[in-house]
Tab-separated table of C-alpha atoms in Angstrom:
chain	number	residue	atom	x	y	z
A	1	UNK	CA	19.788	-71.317	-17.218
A	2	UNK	CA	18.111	-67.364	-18.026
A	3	UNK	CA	19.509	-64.455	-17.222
A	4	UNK	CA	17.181	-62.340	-15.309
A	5	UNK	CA	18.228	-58.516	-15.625
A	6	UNK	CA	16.732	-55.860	-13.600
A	7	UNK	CA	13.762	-55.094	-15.310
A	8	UNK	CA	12.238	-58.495	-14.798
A	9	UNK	CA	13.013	-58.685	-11.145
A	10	UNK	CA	9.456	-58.544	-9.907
A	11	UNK	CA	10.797	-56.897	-6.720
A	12	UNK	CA	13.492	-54.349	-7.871
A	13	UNK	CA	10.382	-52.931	-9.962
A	14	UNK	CA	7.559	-53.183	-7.162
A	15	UNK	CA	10.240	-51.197	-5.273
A	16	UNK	CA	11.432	-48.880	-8.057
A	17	UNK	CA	7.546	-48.057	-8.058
A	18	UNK	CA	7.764	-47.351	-4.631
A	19	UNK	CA	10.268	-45.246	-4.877
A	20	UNK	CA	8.802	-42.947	-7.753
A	21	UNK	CA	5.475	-42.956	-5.971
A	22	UNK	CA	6.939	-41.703	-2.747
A	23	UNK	CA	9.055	-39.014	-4.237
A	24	UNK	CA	5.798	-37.697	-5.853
A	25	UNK	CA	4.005	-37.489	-2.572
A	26	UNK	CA	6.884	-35.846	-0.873
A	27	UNK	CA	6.724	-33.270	-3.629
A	28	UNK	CA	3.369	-32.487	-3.466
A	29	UNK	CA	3.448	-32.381	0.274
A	30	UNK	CA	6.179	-29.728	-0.041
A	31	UNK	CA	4.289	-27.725	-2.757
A	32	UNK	CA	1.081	-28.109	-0.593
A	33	UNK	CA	2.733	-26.567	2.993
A	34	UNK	CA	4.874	-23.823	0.353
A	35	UNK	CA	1.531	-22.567	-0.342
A	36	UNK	CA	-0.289	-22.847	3.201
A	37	UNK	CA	2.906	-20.955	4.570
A	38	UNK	CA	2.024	-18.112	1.713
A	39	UNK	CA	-1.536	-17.915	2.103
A	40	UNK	CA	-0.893	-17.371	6.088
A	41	UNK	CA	2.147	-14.455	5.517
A	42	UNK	CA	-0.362	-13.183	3.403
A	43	UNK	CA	-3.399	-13.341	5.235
A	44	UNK	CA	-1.864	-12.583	8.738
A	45	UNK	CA	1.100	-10.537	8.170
A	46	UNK	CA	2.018	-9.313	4.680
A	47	UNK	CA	-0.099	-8.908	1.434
A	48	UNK	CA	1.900	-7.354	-1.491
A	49	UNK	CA	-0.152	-4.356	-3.697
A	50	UNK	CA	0.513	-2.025	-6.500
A	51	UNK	CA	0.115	1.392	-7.062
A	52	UNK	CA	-2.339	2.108	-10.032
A	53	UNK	CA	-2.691	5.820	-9.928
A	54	UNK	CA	-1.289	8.800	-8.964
A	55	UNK	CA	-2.497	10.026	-5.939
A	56	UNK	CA	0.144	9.812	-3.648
A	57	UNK	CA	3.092	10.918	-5.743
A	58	UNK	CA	5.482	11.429	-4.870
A	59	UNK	CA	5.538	9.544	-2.238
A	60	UNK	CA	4.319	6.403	-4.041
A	61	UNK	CA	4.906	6.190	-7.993
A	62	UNK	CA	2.635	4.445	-10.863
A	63	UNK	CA	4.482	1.004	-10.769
A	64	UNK	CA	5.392	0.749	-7.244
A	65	UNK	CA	4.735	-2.718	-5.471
A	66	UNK	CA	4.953	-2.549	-1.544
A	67	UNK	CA	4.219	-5.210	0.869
A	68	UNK	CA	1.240	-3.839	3.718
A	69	UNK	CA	1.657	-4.977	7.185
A	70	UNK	CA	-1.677	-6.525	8.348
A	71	UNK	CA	0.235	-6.811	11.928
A	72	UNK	CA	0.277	-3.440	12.460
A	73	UNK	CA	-3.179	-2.608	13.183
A	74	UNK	CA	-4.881	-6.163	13.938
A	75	UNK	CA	-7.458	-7.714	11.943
A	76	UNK	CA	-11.047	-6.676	10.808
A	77	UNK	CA	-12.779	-8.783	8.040
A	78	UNK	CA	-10.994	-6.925	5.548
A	79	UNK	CA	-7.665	-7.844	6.462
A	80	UNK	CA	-8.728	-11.475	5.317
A	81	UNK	CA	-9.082	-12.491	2.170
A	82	UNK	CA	-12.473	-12.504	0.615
A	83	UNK	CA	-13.587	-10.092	3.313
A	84	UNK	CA	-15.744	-12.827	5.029
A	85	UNK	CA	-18.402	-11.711	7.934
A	86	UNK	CA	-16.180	-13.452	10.658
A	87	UNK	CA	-16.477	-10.837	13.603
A	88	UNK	CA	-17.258	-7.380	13.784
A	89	UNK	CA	-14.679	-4.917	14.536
A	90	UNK	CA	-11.111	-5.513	15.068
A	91	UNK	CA	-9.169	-7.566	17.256
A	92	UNK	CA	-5.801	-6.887	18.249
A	93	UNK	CA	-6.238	-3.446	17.357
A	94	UNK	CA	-3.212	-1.073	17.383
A	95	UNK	CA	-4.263	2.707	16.333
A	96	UNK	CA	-2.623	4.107	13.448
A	97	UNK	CA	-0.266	7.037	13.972
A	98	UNK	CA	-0.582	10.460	12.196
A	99	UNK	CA	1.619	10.083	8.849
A	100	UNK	CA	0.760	6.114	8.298
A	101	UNK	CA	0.353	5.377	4.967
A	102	UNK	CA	-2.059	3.129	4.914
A	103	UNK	CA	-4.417	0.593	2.748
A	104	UNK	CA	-8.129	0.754	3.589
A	105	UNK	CA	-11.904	0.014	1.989
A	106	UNK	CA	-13.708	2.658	1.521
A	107	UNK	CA	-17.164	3.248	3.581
A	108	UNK	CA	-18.860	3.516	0.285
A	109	UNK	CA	-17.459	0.733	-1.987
A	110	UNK	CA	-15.980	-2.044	0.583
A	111	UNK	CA	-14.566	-4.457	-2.154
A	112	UNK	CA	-11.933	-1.614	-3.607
A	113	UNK	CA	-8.760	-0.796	-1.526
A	114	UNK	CA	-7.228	2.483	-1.572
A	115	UNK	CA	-3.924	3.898	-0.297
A	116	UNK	CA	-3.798	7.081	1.551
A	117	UNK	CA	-1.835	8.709	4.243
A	118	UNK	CA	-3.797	8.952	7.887
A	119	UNK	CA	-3.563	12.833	8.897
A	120	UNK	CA	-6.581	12.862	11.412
A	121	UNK	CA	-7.058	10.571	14.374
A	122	UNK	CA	-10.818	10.553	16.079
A	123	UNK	CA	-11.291	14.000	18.058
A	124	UNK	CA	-8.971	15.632	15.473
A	125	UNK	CA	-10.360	19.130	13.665
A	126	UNK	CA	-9.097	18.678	10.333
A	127	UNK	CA	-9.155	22.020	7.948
A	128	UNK	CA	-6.948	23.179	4.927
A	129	UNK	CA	-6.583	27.006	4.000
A	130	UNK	CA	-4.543	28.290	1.090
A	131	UNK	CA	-3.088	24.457	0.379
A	132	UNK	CA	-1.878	24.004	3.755
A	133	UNK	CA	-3.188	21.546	6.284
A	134	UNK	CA	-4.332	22.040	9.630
A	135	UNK	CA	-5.000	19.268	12.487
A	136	UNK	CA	-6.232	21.458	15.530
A	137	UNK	CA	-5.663	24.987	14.486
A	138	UNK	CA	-1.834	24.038	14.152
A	139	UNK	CA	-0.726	24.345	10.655
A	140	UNK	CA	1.717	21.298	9.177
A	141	UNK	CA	4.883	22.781	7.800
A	142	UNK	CA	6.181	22.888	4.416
A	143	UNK	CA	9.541	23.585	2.974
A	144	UNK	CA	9.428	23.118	-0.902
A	145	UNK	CA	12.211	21.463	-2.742
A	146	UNK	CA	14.348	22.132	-5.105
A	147	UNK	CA	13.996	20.687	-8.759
A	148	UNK	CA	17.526	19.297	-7.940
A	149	UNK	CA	16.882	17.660	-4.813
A	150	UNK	CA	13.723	16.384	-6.598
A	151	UNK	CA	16.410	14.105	-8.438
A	152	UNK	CA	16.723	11.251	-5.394
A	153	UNK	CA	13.169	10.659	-5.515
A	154	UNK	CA	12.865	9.842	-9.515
A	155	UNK	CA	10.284	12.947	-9.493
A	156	UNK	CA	11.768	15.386	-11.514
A	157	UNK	CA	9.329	16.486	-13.666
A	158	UNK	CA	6.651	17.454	-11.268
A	159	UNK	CA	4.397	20.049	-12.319
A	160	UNK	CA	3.911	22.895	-9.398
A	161	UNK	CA	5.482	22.548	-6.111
A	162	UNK	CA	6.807	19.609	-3.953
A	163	UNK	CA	7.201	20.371	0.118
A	164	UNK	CA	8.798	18.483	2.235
A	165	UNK	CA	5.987	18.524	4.785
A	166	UNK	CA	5.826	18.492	8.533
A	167	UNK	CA	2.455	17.193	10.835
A	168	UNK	CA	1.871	19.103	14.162
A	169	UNK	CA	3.432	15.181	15.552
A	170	UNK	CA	7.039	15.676	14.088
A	171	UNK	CA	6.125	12.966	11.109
A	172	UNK	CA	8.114	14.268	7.523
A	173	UNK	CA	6.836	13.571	4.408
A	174	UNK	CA	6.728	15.055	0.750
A	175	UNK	CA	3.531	16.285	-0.989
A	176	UNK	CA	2.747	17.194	-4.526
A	177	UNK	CA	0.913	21.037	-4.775
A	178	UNK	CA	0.174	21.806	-8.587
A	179	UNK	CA	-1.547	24.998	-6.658
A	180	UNK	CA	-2.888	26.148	-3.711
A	181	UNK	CA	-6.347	27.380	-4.843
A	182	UNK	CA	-8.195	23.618	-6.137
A	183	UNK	CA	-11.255	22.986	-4.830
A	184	UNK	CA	-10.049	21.057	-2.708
A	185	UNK	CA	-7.175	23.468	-1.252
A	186	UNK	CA	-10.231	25.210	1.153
A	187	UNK	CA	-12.236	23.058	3.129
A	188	UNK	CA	-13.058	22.322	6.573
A	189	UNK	CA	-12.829	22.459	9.245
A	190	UNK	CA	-14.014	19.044	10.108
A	191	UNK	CA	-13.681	16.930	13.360
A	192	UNK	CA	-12.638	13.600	13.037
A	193	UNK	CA	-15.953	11.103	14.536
A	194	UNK	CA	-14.843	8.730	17.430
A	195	UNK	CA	-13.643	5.122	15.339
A	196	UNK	CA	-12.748	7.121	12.602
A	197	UNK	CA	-9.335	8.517	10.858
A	198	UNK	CA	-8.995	11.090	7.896
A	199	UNK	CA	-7.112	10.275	5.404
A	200	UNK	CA	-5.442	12.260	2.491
A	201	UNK	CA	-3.476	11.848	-0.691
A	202	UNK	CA	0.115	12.920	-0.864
A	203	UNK	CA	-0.740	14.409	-4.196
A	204	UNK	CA	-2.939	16.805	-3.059
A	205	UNK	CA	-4.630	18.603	-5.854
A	206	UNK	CA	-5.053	15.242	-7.602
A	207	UNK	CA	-6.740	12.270	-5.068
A	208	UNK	CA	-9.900	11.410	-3.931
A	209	UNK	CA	-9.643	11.406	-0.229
A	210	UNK	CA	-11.373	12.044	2.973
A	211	UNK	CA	-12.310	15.496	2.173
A	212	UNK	CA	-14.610	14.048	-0.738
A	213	UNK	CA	-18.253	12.434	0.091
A	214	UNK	CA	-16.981	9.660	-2.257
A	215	UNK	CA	-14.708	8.704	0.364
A	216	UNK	CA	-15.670	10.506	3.664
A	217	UNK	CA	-13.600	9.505	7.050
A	218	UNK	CA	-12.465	6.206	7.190
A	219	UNK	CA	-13.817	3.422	10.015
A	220	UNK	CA	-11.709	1.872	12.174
A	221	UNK	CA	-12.659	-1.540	10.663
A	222	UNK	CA	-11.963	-0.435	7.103
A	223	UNK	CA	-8.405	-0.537	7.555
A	224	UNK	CA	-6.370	-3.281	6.097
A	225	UNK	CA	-2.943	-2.805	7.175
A	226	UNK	CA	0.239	0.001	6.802
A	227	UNK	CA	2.215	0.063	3.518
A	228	UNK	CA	6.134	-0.048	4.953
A	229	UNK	CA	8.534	-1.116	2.352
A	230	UNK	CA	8.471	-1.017	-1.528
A	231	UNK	CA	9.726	-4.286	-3.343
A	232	UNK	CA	9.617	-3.288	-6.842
A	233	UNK	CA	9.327	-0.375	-8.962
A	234	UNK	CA	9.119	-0.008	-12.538
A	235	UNK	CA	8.093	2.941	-14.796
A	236	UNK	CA	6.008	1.501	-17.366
A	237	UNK	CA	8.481	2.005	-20.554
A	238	UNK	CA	8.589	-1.507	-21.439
A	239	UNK	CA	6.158	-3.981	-22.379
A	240	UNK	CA	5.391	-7.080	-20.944
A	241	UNK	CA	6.969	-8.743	-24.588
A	242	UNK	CA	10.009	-6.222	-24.619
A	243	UNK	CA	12.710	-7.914	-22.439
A	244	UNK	CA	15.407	-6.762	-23.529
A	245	UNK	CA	14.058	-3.214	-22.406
A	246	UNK	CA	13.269	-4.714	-18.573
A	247	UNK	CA	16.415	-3.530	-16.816
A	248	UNK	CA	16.211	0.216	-17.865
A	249	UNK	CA	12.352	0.295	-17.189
A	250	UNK	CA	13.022	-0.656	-13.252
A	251	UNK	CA	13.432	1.674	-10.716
A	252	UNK	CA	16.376	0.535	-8.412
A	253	UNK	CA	16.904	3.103	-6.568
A	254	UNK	CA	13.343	2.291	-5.029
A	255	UNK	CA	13.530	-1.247	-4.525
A	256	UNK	CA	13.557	-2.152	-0.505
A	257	UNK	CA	12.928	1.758	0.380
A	258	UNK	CA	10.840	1.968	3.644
A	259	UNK	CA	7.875	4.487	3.153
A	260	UNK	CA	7.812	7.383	5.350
């Protein structure tokens, strides 16, 4: 009489195949709708980005990741990935608001996004005098901060003046003025064209924006969505290889702030 033990049961290992084979599948089917669920949050509602430069300190810091909200103004083809010719326009538009800080392509180059904050909405006259802005004749507000008060927004070492500005719409926000006689600190006025929005960097003496022909106004369709919350933050003091220098690189205090 032989003893048979499990390994030569023809059946115990036809199903033991089975088995693995089906666990597989069911594992790659997860992986597989894992990444279809990310690919449509990021197509359709949030795409993350970081910031690269400085021209919107101090609102937005070198190091910053924040997720945009493509919801928030509908969909043109650069709200999709790839940019594909799809449609023209937009389609479930929503108009940005005066203050939006928002991701768009620019008119000139359409494959690089930029990050600005909308000021001027289509009939607008846009015009800055002596560093301060002015959307209609009305002047936006500024009140400039202390170096102590500076403290809560990691930008303490700002060279110049930081205001805590105000838009002719009620909408607060800080700006960075290293003077008020750049270039840039007298120009205008300009009215916004119909479709259009201008945009400007919080950093004002520092940031290519609307009022440069590099840039120009911004079409509607150029938009791809409103930055609202920051995820991450880091300040560049530690290498990638350095971990053990990780925790005092990153910004906490930043991490989940919305951006006004």
């Amino acid at each position: 009489m032989s003893n048979k033990g499990p390994d030569a049961d023809p059946e115990n290992s036809a199903e033991g195949g089975q088995s693995s084979t089906g666990a597989l599948l069911e594992t790659l089917r997860t992986v597989v709708i894992a990444v279809l669920i990310a690919l449509g949050v990021r197509t359709f509602a949030y795409e993350p980005f970081n910031i690269p430069s400085s021209s919107m300190e101090p609102t937005l810091l070198i190091g910053d990741y924040l997720f945009v909200s493509k919801l928030s103004y509908g969909y043109s083809r650069y709200s999709l990935p790839f940019s594909p010719n799809l449609f023209d326009g937009r389609v479930f538009f929503s108009e940005p608001e005066a203050g939006d800080v928002a991701v768009f392509r620019t008119p000139r180059d359409v494959k690089t996004d930029y990050i600005k904050r909308i000021v001027g909405l289509p009939g607008d006259e846009i015009e800055v005098r002596g560093g301060i802005l002015h959307v209609n004749g009305e002047p936006a507000k500024r009140e400039r901060l202390l170096p102590s008060e500076l403290e809560a927004y990691d930008y303490p070492s700002a060279q110049g003046a930081v205001y805590m500005e105000t838009l002719p719409n009620g909408r607060r926000h800080l700006i960075h003025e290293q003077v008020d006689t750049a270039p840039w600190d007298d120009w205008g006025p300009a009215k916004v064209r119909p479709g259009h929005f201008f945009a400007m960097g919080d950093n004002r003496d520092n940031s290519q924006d609307s009022r440069s022909r590099s840039v120009g106004q911004i079409p509607f369709e150029n938009l791809v969505g409103r930055a609202d919350v920051l995820f991450f933050s880091h300040d560049s003091s530690a290498s990638w290889w350095e971990v053990w220098r990780w925790p005092a690189a990153i910004r906490f205090g930043r991490i989940g702030d919305a951006i006004q």
